Coordinates of C-alpha atoms in Angstrom, one line a residue:
X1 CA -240.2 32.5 -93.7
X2 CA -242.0 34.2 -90.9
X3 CA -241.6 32.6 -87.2
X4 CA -243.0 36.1 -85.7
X5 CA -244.6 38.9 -87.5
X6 CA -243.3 41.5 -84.8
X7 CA -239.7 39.5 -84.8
X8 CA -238.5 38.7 -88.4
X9 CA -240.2 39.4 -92.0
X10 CA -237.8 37.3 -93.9
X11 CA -238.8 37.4 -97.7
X12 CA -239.1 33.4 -99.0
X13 CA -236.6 34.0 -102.2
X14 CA -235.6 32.0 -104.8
X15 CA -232.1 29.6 -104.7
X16 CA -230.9 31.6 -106.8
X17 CA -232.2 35.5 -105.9
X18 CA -230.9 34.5 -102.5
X19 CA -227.4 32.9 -104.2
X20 CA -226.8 36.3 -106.5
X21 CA -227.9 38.4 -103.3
X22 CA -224.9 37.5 -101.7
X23 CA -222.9 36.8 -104.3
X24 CA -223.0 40.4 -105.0
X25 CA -222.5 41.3 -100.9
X26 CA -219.0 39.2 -101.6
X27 CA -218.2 41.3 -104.3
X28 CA -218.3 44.3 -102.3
X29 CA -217.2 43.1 -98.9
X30 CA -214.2 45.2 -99.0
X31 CA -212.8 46.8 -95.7
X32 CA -213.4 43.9 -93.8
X33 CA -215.7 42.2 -90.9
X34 CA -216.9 45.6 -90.0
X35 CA -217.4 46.9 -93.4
X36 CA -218.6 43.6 -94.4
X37 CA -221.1 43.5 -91.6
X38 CA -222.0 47.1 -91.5
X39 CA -223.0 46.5 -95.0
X40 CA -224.9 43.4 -94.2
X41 CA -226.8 45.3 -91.9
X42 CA -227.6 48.4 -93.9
X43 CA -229.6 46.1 -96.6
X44 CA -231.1 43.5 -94.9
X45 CA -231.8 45.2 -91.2
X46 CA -231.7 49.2 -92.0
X47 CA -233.7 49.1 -95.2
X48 CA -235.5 45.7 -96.2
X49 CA -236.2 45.3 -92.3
X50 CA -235.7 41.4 -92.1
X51 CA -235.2 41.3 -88.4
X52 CA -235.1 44.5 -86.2
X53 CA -231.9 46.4 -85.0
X54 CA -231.7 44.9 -81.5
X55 CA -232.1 41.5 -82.9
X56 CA -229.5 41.4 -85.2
X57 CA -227.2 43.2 -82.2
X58 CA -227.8 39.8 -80.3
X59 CA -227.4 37.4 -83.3
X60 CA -224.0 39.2 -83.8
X61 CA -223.1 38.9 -80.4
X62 CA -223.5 35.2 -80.7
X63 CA -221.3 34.6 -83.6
X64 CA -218.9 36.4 -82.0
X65 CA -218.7 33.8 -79.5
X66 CA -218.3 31.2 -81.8
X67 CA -215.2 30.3 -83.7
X68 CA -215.0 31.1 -87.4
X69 CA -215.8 34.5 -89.2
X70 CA -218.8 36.6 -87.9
X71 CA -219.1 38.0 -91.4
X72 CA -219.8 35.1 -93.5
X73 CA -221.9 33.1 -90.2
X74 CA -224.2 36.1 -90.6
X75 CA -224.9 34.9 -94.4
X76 CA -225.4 31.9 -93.6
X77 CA -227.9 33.0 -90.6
X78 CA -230.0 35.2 -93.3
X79 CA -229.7 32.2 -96.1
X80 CA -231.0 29.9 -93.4
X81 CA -234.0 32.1 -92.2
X82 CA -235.1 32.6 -95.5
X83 CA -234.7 28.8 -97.4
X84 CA -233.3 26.5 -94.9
X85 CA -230.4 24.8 -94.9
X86 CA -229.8 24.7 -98.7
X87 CA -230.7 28.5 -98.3
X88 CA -227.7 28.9 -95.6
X89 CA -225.4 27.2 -97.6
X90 CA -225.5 29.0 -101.0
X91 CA -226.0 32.2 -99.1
X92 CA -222.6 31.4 -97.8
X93 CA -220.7 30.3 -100.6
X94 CA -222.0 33.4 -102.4
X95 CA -220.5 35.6 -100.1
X96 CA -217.5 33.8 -99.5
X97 CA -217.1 32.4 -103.8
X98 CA -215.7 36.0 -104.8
X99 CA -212.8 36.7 -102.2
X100 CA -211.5 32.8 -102.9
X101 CA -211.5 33.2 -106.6
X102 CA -209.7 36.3 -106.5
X103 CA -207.2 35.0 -103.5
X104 CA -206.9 32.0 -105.7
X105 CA -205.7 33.8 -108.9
X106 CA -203.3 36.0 -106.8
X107 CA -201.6 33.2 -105.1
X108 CA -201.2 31.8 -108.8
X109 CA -199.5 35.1 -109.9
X110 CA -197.9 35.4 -106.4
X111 CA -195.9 32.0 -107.0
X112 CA -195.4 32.7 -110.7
X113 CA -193.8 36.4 -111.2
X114 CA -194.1 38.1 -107.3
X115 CA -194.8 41.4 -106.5
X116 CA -191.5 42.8 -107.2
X117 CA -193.9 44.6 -110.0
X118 CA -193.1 48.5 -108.7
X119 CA -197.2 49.4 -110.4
X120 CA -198.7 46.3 -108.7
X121 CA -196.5 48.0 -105.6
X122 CA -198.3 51.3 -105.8
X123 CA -201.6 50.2 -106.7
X124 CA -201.5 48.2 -103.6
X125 CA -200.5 51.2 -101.9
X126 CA -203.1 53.3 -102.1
X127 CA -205.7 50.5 -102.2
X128 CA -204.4 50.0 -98.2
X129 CA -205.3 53.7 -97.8
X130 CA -208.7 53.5 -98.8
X131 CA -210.0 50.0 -96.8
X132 CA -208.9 52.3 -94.0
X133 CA -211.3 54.9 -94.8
X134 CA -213.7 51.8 -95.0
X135 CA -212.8 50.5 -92.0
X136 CA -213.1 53.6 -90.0
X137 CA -216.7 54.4 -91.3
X138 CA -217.7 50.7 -90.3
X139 CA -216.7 51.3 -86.8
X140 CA -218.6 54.4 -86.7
X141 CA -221.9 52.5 -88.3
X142 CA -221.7 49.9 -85.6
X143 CA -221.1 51.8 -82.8
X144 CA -224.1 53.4 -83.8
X145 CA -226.3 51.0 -83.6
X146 CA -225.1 49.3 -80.4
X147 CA -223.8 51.5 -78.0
X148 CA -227.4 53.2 -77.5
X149 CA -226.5 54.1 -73.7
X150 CA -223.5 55.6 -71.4
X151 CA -222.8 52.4 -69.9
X152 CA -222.5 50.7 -73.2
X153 CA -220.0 53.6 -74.6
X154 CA -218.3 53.1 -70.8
X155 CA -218.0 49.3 -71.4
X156 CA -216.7 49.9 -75.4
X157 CA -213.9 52.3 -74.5
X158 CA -212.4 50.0 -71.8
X159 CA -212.5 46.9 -73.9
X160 CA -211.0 49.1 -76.4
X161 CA -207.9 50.2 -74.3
X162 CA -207.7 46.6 -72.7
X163 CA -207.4 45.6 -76.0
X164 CA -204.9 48.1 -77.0
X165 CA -202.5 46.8 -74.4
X166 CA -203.1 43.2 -75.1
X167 CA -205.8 41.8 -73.1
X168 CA -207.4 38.1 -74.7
X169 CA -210.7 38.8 -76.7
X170 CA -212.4 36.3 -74.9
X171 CA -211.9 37.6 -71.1
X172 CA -213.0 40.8 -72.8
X173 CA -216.2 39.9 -74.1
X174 CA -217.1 38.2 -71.0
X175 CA -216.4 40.6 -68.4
X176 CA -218.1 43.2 -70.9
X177 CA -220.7 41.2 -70.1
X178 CA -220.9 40.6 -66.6
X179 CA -220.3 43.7 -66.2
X180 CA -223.4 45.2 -68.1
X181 CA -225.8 43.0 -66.3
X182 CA -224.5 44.4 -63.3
X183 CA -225.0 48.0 -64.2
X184 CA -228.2 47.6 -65.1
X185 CA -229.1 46.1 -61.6
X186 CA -227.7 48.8 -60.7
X187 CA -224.7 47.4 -59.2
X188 CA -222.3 50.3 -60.5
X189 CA -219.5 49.1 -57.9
X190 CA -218.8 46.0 -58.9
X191 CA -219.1 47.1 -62.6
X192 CA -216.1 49.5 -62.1
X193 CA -214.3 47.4 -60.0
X194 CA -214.5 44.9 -62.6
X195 CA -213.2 47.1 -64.9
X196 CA -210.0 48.4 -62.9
X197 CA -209.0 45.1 -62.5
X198 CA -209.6 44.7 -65.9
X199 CA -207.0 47.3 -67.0
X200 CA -204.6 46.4 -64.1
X201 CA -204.2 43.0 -65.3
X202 CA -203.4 43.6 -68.7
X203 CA -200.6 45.9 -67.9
X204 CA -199.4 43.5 -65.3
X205 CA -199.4 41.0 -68.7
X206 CA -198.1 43.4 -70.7
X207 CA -195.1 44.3 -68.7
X208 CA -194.3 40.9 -68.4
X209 CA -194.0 40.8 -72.2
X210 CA -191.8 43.2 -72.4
X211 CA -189.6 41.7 -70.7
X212 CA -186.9 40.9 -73.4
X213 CA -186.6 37.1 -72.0
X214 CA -190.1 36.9 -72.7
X215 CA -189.8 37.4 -76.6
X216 CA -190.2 34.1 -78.9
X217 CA -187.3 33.1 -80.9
X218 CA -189.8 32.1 -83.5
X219 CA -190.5 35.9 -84.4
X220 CA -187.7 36.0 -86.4
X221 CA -187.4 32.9 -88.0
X222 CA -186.9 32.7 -91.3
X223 CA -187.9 28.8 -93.3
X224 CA -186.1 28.5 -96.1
X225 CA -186.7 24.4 -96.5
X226 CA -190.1 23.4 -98.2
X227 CA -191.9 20.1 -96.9
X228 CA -194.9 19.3 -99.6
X229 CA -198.1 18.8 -96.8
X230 CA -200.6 16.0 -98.2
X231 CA -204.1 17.8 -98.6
X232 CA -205.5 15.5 -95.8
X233 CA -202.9 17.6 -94.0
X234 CA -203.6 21.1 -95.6
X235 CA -207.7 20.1 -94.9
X236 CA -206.9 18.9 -91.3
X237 CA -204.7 22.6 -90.7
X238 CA -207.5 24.3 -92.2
X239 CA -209.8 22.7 -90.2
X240 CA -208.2 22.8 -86.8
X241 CA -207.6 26.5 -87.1
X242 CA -211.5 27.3 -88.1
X243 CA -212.4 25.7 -85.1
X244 CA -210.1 28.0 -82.9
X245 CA -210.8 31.4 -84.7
X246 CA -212.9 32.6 -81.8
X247 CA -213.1 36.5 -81.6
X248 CA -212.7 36.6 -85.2
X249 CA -210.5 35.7 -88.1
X250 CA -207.7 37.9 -87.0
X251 CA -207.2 34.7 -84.0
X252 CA -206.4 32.4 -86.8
X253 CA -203.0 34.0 -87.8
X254 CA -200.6 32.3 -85.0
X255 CA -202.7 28.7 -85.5
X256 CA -201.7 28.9 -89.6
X257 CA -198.6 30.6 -88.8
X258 CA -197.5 27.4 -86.7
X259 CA -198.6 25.0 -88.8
X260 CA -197.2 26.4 -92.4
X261 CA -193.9 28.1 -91.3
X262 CA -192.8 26.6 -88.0
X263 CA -194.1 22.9 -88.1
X264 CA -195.0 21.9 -91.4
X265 CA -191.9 24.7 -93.0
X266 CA -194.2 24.5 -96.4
X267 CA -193.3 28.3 -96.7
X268 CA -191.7 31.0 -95.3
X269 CA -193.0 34.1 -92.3
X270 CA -192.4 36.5 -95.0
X271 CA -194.6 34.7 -97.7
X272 CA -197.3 34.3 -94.9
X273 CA -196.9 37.9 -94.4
X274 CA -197.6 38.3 -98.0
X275 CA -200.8 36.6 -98.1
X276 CA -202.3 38.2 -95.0
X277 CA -201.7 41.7 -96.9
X278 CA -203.2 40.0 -100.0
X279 CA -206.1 39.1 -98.1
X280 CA -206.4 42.9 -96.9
X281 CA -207.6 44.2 -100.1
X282 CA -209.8 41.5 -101.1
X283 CA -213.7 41.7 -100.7
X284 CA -213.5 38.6 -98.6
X285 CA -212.8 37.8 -94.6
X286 CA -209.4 38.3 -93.9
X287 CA -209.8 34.4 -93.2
X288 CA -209.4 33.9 -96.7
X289 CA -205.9 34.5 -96.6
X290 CA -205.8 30.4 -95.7
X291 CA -207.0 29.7 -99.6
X292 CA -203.0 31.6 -99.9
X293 CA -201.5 29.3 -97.4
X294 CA -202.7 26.0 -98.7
X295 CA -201.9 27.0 -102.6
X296 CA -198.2 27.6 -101.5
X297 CA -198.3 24.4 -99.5
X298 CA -200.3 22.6 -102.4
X299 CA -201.1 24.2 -105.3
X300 CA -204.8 24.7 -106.8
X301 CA -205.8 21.1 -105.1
X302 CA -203.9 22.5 -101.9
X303 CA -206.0 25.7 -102.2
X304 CA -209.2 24.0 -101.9
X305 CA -208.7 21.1 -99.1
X306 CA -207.6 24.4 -97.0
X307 CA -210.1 26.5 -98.0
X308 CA -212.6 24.1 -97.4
X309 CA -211.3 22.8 -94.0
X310 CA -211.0 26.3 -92.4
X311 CA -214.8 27.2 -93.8
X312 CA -216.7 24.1 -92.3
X313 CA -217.2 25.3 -89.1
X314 CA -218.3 28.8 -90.3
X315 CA -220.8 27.0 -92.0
X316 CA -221.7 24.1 -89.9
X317 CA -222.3 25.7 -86.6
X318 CA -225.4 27.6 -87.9
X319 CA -226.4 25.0 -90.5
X320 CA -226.7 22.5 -88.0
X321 CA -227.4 24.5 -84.5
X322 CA -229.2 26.7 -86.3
X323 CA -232.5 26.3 -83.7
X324 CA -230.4 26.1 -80.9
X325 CA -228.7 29.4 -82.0
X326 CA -232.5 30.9 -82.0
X327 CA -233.2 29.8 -78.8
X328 CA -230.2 31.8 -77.2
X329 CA -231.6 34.6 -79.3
X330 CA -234.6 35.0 -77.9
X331 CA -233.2 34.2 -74.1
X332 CA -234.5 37.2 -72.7
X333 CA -232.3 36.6 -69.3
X334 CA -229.2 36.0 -72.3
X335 CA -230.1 39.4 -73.9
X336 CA -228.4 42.2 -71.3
X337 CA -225.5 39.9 -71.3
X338 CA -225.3 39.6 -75.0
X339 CA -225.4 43.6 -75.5
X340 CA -222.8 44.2 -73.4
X341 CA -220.5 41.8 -74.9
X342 CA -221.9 43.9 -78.5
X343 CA -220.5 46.7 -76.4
X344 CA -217.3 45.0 -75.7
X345 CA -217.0 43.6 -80.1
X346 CA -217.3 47.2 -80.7
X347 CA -214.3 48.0 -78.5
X348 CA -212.1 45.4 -80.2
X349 CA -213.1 46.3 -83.4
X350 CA -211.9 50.1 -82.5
X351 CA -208.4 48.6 -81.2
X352 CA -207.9 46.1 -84.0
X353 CA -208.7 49.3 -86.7
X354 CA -206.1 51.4 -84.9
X355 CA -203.8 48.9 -85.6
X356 CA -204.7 48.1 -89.4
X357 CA -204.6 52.3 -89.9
X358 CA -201.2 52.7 -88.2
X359 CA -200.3 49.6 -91.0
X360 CA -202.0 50.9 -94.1
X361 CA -201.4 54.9 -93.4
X362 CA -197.6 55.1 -93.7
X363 CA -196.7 58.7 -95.7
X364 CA -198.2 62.2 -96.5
X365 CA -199.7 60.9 -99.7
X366 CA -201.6 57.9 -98.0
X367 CA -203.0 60.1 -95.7
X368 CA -204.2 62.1 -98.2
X369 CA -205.3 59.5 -100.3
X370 CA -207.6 58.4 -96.6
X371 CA -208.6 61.8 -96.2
X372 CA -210.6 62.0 -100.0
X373 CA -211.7 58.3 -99.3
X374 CA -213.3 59.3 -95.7
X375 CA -215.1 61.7 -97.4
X376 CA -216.0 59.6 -100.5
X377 CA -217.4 56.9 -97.9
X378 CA -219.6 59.6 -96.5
X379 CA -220.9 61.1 -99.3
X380 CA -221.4 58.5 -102.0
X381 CA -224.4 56.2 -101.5
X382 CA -224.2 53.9 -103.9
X383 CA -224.2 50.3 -103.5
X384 CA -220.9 49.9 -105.0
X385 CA -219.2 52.9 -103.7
X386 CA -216.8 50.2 -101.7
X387 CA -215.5 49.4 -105.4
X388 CA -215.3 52.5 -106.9
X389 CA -213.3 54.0 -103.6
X390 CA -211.1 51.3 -103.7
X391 CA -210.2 51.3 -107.6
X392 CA -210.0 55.0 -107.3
X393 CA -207.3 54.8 -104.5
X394 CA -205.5 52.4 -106.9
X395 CA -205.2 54.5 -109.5
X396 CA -204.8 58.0 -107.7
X397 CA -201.4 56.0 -106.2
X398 CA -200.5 54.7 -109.7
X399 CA -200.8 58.3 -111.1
X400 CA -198.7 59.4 -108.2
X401 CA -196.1 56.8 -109.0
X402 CA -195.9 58.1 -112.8
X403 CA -195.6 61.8 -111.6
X404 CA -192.5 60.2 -109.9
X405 CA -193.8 61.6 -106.3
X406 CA -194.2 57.8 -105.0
X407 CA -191.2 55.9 -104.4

């Protein structure tokens, strides 16, 4: 499919090429959104050229904006501009088909023995290590691409910080914005300005957090009753928090939190801890932590109504305004505005990985273990480097574990 020959050269495929395509992009999506999309980038942008650079900068930018993972919404984006809707819905499912089965099978052996196992415990451990090392090259492969001037790397540093100290994604993104059409006006005052105030306001918030009568009583909570949720329930929960995942599927925790732990009490804040580290090593969004949720709150059936729910909008919102999601593509007035909230994404992205290292990076022997995968990532240029880093991580930490160094 070929709207413009100087815009897109979008190869017609087969239903099933296109399914198997990103089938295999699931299977490898490790590290995840900005491994999963640097990688959608590298293949379809960098090398088979289906749209240009700057085009898929704005597409991204758009997604972003929208609730549900940006990830799996730029499959569907690709299916759709190569076979349609039917295209953009098996795209999709074969990204998103590999990280559920897997989630699925875990939250079986979850319920059934635990992960008291002390191998599964060090496996685990260095596999944490390595989607680090993932994670960290993504950032650096994004940044790339989209901070091509001063004022972007200006505008991606202080969304970063404001981040860091707890600003909200979406006044972020916008005021990234704003403030990038105003530098390129060459209004530099009022870009600065918006930016001070920026940073004064979050640690106004901040300080207001910290504030000890400030500090939910829910944090510590602990749900030890269990409530069986119908699936129109679990589907409703699911659905309901996909439409509120703006900024990415890292928004999505409290919404689930609320509804599993502190409303619906169908399982406890340490099991939904447990899931979201689950989810961590899986080549899937981290919004497939949800399949988790709903098989604790419902089994395989409960699994599936979530699963679905939270997935509908990721895939409706380009399967239907598809052509609507063109035309704010190709808004040239929208386009300076939409690479500075790029700018901003990749500022986020930075904070949110500082946390996830701090998380995954916890003794001398995970840091070595991230130090060999950093340089793995770099040097090995195979497709499915992702899985060999990631298995290799596993067992380095399991060999550790026999040599009794591990604890």
């Amino acid at each position: 499919m070929t709207n413009n020959q100087n815009t897109i050269n979008v190869p017609h495929e087969s239903y099933l090429r296109l399914f198997l395509r990103f089938l295999r992009f699931g299977l490898l999506a490790w590290g995840g959104p900005v491994a999963q999309i640097a990688m959608i980038r590298q293949e379809l942008v960098d090398e088979q050229k289906w749209i240009p650079n700057a085009r898929f900068n704005r597409v991204l930018a758009v997604y972003q904006a929208l609730p549900g993972p940006e990830a799996h919404e730029m499959c569907v984006y690709f299916g759709m501009l190569s076979r349609g809707r039917l295209g953009g819905f098996l795209a999709g499912l074969g990204f998103m088909l590999p990280g559920f089965l897997l989630m699925f099978a875990l939250s079986w052996f979850y319920l059934k023995y635990g992960l008291n196992s002390l191998l599964f415990a060090a496996f685990f451990f260095g596999c944490q290590a390595a989607v680090g090392a993932l994670i960290l090259r993504a950032v650096h492969r994004i940044g790339g691409h989209a901070l091509v001037d001063r004022s972007l790397w200006g505008i991606a540093i202080v969304s970063g910080i404001s981040a860091l100290l707890g600003a909200h994604f979406l006044i972020i993104l916008i005021l990234a914005g704003i403030a990038y059409v105003l530098l390129k006006r060459n209004y530099y005052i009022p870009a600065v300005v918006l930016g001070i105030m920026l940073l004064a306001g979050t640690v106004l918030y901040s300080m207001n957090l910290m504030n000890p009568g400030m500090v939910s009583k829910t944090v510590t909570q602990t749900v030890t009753s269990f409530e069986s949720p119908s699936l129109f329930k679990l589907f409703y929960t699911g659905l309901r928090s996909g439409l509120l995942t703006f900024g990415g599927a890292y928004t999505v925790i409290p919404y689930l939190q609320h509804d599993a732990v502190e409303v619906g009490r169908w399982m406890t804040n340490k099991q939904f801890l447990d899931g979201l580290a689950l989810s961590g090593i899986l080549p899937a969004p981290l919004i497939i932590f949800a399949t988790f949720v709903g098989y604790i709150g419902g089994g395989a059936f409960g699994a599936l109504a979530l699963t679905i729910g939270i997935f509908a909008p990721a895939f409706s919102f380009t399967l239907v305004g598809h052509k609507y999601l063109e035309k704010v593509v190709e808004n040239k007035a929208l386009q300076v505005f939409n690479d500075g909230v790029t700018a901003g994404v990749v500022g986020l992205i930075a904070a949110t990985t500082i946390g996830l290292l701090k998380a995954g990076i916890t003794n001398i022997y995970a840091i070595g273990i991230f130090l060999l995968s950093i340089f793995l990532v770099y040097r090995w240029k195979s497709k499915y480097a992702v899985v060999g880093i990631v298995f290799s991580a596993g067992t380095i930490a399991l060999l550790l574990k026999y040599l009794g160094l591990l604890q």
